[in-house]
mmCIF file of C-alpha atoms in Angstrom:
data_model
loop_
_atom_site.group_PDB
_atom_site.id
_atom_site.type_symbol
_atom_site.label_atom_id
_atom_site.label_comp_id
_atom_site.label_asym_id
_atom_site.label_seq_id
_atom_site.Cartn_x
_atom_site.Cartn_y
_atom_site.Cartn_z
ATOM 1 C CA UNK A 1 94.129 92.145 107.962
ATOM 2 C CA UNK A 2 90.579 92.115 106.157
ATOM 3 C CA UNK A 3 90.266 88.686 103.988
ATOM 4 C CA UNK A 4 87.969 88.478 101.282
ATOM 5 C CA UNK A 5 84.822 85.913 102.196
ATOM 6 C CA UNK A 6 85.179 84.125 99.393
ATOM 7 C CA UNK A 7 88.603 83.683 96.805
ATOM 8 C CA UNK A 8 87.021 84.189 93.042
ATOM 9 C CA UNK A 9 88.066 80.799 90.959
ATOM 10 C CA UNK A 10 85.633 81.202 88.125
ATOM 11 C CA UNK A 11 85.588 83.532 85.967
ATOM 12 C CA UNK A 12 82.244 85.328 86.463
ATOM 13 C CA UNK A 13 83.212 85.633 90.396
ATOM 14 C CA UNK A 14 86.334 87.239 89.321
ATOM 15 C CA UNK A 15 84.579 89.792 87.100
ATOM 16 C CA UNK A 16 82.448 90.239 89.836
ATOM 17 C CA UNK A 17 85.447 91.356 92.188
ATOM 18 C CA UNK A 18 86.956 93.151 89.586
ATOM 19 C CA UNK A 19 83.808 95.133 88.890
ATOM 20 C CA UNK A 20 83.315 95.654 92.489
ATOM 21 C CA UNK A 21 87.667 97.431 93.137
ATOM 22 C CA UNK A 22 86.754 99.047 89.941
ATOM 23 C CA UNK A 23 83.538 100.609 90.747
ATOM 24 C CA UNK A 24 84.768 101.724 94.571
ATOM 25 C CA UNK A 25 87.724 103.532 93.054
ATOM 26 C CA UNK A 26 85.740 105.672 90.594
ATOM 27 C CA UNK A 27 83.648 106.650 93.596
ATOM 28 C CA UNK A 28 86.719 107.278 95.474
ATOM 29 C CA UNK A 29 88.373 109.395 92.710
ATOM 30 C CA UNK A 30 84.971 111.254 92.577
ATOM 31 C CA UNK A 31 85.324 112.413 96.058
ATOM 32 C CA UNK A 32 83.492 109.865 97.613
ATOM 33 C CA UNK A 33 85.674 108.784 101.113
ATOM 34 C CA UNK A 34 83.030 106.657 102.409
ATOM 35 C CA UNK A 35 80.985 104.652 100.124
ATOM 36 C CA UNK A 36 78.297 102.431 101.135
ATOM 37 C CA UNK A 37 78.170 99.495 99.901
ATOM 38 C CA UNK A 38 74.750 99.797 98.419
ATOM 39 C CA UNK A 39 76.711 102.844 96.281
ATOM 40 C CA UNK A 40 79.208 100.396 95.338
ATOM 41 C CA UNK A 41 77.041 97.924 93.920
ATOM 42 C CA UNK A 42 74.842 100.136 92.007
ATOM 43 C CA UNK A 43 77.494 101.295 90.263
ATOM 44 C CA UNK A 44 79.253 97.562 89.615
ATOM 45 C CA UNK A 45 76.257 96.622 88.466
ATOM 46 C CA UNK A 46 75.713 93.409 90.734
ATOM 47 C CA UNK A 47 73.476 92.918 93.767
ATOM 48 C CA UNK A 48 74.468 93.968 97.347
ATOM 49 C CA UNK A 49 74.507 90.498 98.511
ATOM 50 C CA UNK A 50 77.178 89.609 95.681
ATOM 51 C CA UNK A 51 79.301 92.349 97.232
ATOM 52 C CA UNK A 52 78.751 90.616 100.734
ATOM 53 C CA UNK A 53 79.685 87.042 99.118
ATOM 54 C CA UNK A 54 83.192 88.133 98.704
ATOM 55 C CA UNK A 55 84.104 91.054 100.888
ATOM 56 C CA UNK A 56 83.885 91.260 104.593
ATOM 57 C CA UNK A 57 81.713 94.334 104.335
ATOM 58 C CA UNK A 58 83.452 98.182 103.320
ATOM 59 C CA UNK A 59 86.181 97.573 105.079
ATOM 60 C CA UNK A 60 87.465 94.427 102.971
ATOM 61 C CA UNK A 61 86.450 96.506 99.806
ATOM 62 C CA UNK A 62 88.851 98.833 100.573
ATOM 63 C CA UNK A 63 91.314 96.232 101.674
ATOM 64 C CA UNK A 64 91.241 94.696 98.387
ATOM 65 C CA UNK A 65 91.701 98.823 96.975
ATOM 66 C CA UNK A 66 95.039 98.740 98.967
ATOM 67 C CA UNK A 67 96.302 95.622 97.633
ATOM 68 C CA UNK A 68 95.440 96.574 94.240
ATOM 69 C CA UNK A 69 96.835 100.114 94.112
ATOM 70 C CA UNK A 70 100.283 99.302 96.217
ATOM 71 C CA UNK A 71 100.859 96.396 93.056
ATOM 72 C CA UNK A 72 99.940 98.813 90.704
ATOM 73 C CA UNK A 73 101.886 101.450 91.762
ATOM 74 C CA UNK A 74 104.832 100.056 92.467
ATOM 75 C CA UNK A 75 104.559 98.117 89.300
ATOM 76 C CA UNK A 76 104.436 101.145 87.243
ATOM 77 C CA UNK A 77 107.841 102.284 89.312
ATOM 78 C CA UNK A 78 109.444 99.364 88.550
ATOM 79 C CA UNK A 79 108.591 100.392 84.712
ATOM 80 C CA UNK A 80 109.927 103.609 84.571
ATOM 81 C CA UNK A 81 113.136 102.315 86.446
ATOM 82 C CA UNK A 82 112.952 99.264 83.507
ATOM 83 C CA UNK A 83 112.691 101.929 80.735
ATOM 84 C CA UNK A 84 115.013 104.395 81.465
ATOM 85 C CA UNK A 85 118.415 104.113 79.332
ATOM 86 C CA UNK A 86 120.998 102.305 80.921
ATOM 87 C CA UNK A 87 123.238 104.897 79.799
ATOM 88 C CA UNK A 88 121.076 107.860 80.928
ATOM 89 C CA UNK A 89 122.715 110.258 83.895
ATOM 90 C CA UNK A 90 121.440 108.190 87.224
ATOM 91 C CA UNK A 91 120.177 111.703 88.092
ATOM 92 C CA UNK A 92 118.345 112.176 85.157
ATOM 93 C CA UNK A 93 116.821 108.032 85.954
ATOM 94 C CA UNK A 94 115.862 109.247 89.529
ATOM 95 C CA UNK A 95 114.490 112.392 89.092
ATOM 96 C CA UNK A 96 111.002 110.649 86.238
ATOM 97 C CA UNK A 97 111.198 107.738 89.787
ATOM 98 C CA UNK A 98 110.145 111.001 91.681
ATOM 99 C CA UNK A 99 107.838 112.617 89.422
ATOM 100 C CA UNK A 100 106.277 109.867 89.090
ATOM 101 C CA UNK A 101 105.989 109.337 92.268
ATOM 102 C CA UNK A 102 104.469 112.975 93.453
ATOM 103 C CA UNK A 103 102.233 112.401 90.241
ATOM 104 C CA UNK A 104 100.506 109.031 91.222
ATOM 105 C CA UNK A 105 100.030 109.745 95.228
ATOM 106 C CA UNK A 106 99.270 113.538 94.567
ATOM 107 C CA UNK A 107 96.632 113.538 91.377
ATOM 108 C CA UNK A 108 93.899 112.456 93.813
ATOM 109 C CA UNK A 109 94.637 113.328 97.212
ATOM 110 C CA UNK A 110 91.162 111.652 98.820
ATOM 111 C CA UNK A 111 91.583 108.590 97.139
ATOM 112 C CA UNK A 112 95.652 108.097 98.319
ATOM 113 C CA UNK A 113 93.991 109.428 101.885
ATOM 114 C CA UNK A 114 91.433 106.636 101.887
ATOM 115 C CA UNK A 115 94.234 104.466 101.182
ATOM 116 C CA UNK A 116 96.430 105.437 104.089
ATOM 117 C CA UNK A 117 94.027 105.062 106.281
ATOM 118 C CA UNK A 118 92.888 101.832 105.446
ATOM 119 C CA UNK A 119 96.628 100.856 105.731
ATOM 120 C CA UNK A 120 96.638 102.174 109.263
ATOM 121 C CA UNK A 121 93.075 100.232 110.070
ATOM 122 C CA UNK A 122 94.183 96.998 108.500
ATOM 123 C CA UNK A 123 97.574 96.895 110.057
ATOM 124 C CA UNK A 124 98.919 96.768 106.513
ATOM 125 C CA UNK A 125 101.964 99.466 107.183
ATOM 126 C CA UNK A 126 104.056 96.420 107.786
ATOM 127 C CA UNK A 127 103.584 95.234 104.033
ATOM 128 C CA UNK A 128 103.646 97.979 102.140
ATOM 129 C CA UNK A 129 107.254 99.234 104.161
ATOM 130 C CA UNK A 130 108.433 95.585 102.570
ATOM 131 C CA UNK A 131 107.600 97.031 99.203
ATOM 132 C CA UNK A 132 108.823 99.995 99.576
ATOM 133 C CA UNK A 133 111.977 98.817 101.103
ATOM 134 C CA UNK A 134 112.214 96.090 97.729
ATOM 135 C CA UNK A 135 111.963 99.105 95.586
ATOM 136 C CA UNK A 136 114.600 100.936 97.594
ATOM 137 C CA UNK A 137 117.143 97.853 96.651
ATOM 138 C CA UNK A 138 116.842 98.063 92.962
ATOM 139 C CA UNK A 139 116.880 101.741 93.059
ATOM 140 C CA UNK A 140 120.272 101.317 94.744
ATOM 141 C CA UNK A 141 121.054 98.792 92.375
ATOM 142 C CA UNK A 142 120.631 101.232 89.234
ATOM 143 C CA UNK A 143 122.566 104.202 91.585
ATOM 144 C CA UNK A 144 125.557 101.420 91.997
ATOM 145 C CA UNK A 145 125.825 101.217 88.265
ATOM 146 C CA UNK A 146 127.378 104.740 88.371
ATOM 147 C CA UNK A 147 128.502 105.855 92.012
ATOM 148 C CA UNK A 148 130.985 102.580 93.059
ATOM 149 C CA UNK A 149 130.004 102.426 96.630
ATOM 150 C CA UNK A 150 129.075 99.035 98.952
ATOM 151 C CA UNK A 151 125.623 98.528 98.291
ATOM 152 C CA UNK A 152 124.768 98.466 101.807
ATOM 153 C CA UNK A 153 125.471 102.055 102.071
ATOM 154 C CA UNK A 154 124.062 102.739 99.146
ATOM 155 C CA UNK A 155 120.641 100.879 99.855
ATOM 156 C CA UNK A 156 121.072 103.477 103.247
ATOM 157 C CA UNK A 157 121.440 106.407 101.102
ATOM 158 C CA UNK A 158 118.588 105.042 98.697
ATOM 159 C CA UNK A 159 115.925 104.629 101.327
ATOM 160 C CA UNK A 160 116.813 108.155 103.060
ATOM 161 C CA UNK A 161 115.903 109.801 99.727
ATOM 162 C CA UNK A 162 112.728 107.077 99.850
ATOM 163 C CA UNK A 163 111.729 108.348 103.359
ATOM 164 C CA UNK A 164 112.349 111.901 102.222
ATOM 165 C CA UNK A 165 109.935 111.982 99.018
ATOM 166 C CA UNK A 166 107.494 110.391 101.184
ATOM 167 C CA UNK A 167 107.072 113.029 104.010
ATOM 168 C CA UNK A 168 106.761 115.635 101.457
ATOM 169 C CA UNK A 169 103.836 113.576 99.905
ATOM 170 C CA UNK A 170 101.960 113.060 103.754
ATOM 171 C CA UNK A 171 102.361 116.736 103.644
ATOM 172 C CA UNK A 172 100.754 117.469 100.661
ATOM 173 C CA UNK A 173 97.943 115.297 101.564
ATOM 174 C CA UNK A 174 96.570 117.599 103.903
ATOM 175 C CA UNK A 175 97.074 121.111 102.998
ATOM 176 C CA UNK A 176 94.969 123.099 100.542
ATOM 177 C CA UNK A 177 96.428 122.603 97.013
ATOM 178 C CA UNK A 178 98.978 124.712 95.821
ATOM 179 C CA UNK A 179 100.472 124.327 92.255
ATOM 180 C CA UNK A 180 103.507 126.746 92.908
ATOM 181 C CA UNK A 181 104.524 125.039 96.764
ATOM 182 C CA UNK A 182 103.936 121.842 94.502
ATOM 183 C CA UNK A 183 106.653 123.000 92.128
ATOM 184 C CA UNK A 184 109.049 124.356 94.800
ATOM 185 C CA UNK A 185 108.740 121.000 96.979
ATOM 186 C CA UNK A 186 109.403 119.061 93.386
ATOM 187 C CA UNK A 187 112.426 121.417 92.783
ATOM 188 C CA UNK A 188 113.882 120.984 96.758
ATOM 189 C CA UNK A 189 113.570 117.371 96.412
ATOM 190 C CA UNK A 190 115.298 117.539 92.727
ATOM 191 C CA UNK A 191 118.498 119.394 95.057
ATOM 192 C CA UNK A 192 118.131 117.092 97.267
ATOM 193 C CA UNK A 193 118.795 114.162 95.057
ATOM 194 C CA UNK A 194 121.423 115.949 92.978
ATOM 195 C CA UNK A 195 123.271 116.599 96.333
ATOM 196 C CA UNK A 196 123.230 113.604 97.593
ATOM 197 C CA UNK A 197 124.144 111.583 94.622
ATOM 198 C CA UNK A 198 127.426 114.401 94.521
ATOM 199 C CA UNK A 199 128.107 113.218 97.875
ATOM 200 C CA UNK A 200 127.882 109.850 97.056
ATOM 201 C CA UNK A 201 130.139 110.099 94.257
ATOM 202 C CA UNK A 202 132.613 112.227 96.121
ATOM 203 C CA UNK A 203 132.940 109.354 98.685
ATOM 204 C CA UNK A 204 132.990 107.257 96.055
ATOM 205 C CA UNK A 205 136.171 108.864 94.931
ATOM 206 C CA UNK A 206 138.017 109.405 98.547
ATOM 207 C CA UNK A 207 137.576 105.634 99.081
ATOM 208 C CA UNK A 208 139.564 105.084 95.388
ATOM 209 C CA UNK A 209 142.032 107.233 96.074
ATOM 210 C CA UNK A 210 142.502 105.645 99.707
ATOM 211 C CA UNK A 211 143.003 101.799 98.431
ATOM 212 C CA UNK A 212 145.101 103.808 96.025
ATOM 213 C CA UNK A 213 147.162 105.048 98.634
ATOM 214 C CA UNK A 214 147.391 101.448 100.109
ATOM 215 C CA UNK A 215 148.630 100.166 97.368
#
């Protein structure tokens, strides 16, 4: 993995950094996949050699864009997770998890490109499958507050779905865009979801009725 040169401890060095993530993802978003680093200090406002003092070149700048937009998106999944009703329809819970999710990876396809493939160059797959795999557990969590199954088939279940959403995003990424194939994926995956959480609950049930049976 890419390291920064130099960890910001005061607080001008850490507007510095903040101003330099900042002002490479507003060239990202604008369509920019491969910004110089001359680009990116012009538009954070600080000199090219401030850039260089804590960043190992582009490629650390866009480490540092990795880091900062796997915390903030899986933060704002944990949110919506948080903040849905503990009495709302698991289904119902799920189904804003994967809007959300087709919203945040899919509303700028070059910049969640860039990202993958800074994943891939910095070896950083390995760490963001942990994350995604810690976000798989509490979504099982919140699906074992309605379907009594063991959790470890449940966490199973969970990260099938996981896998699932997330082929239909790498797909997206690389066709032209297409608001009504957009719409149909959302509504397959929405089937999906609702099937296998039936399923779920229907094993749920034959289990009950088998310890029933046993005693």
């Amino acid at each position: 993995m890419v390291a920064k040169r130099r960890r910001p401890t005061q607080e001008r060095s850490k507007v510095i950094v903040k101003s330099v993530v900042e002002a490479t993802l507003q060239l990202l978003q604008a369509g920019n996949e491969r910004p110089s680093i001359r680009a990116i200090a012009k538009r954070a406002g600080v000199g090219v050699g401030s850039v260089y003092d804590y960043f190992e070149g582009r490629e650390g700048v866009l480490f540092a864009i990795v880091e900062h937009l796997t915390k903030k998106n899986f933060d704002e999944l944990w949110e919506v997770l948080e903040n849905e009703q503990q009495d709302q329809p698991v289904f119902e819970a799920l189904s804003e998890v994967l809007d959300t999710v087709l919203e945040m990876y899919l509303t700028n396809v070059a910049l969640t490109r860039v990202a993958l493939r800074a994943i891939m160059s910095f070896n950083a797959g390995r760490a963001i499958v942990a994350e995604r795999d810690r976000f798989a557990i509490r979504v099982a969590e919140r699906v074992g507050m309605e379907i009594d199954l063991p959790f470890d088939e449940l966490y199973r279940r969970t990260l099938a779905i996981v896998d699932m959403l997330m082929g239909v995003v790498m797909g997206e990424l690389y066709r032209e865009r297409d608001e009504a194939r957009r719409e149909a994926l959302r509504s397959a995956m929405r089937r999906a979801l609702y099937n296998e959480l039936e399923l779920a609950r229907r094993d749920a049930a034959a289990r009950s009725d088998l310890v029933a049976e046993k005693t």
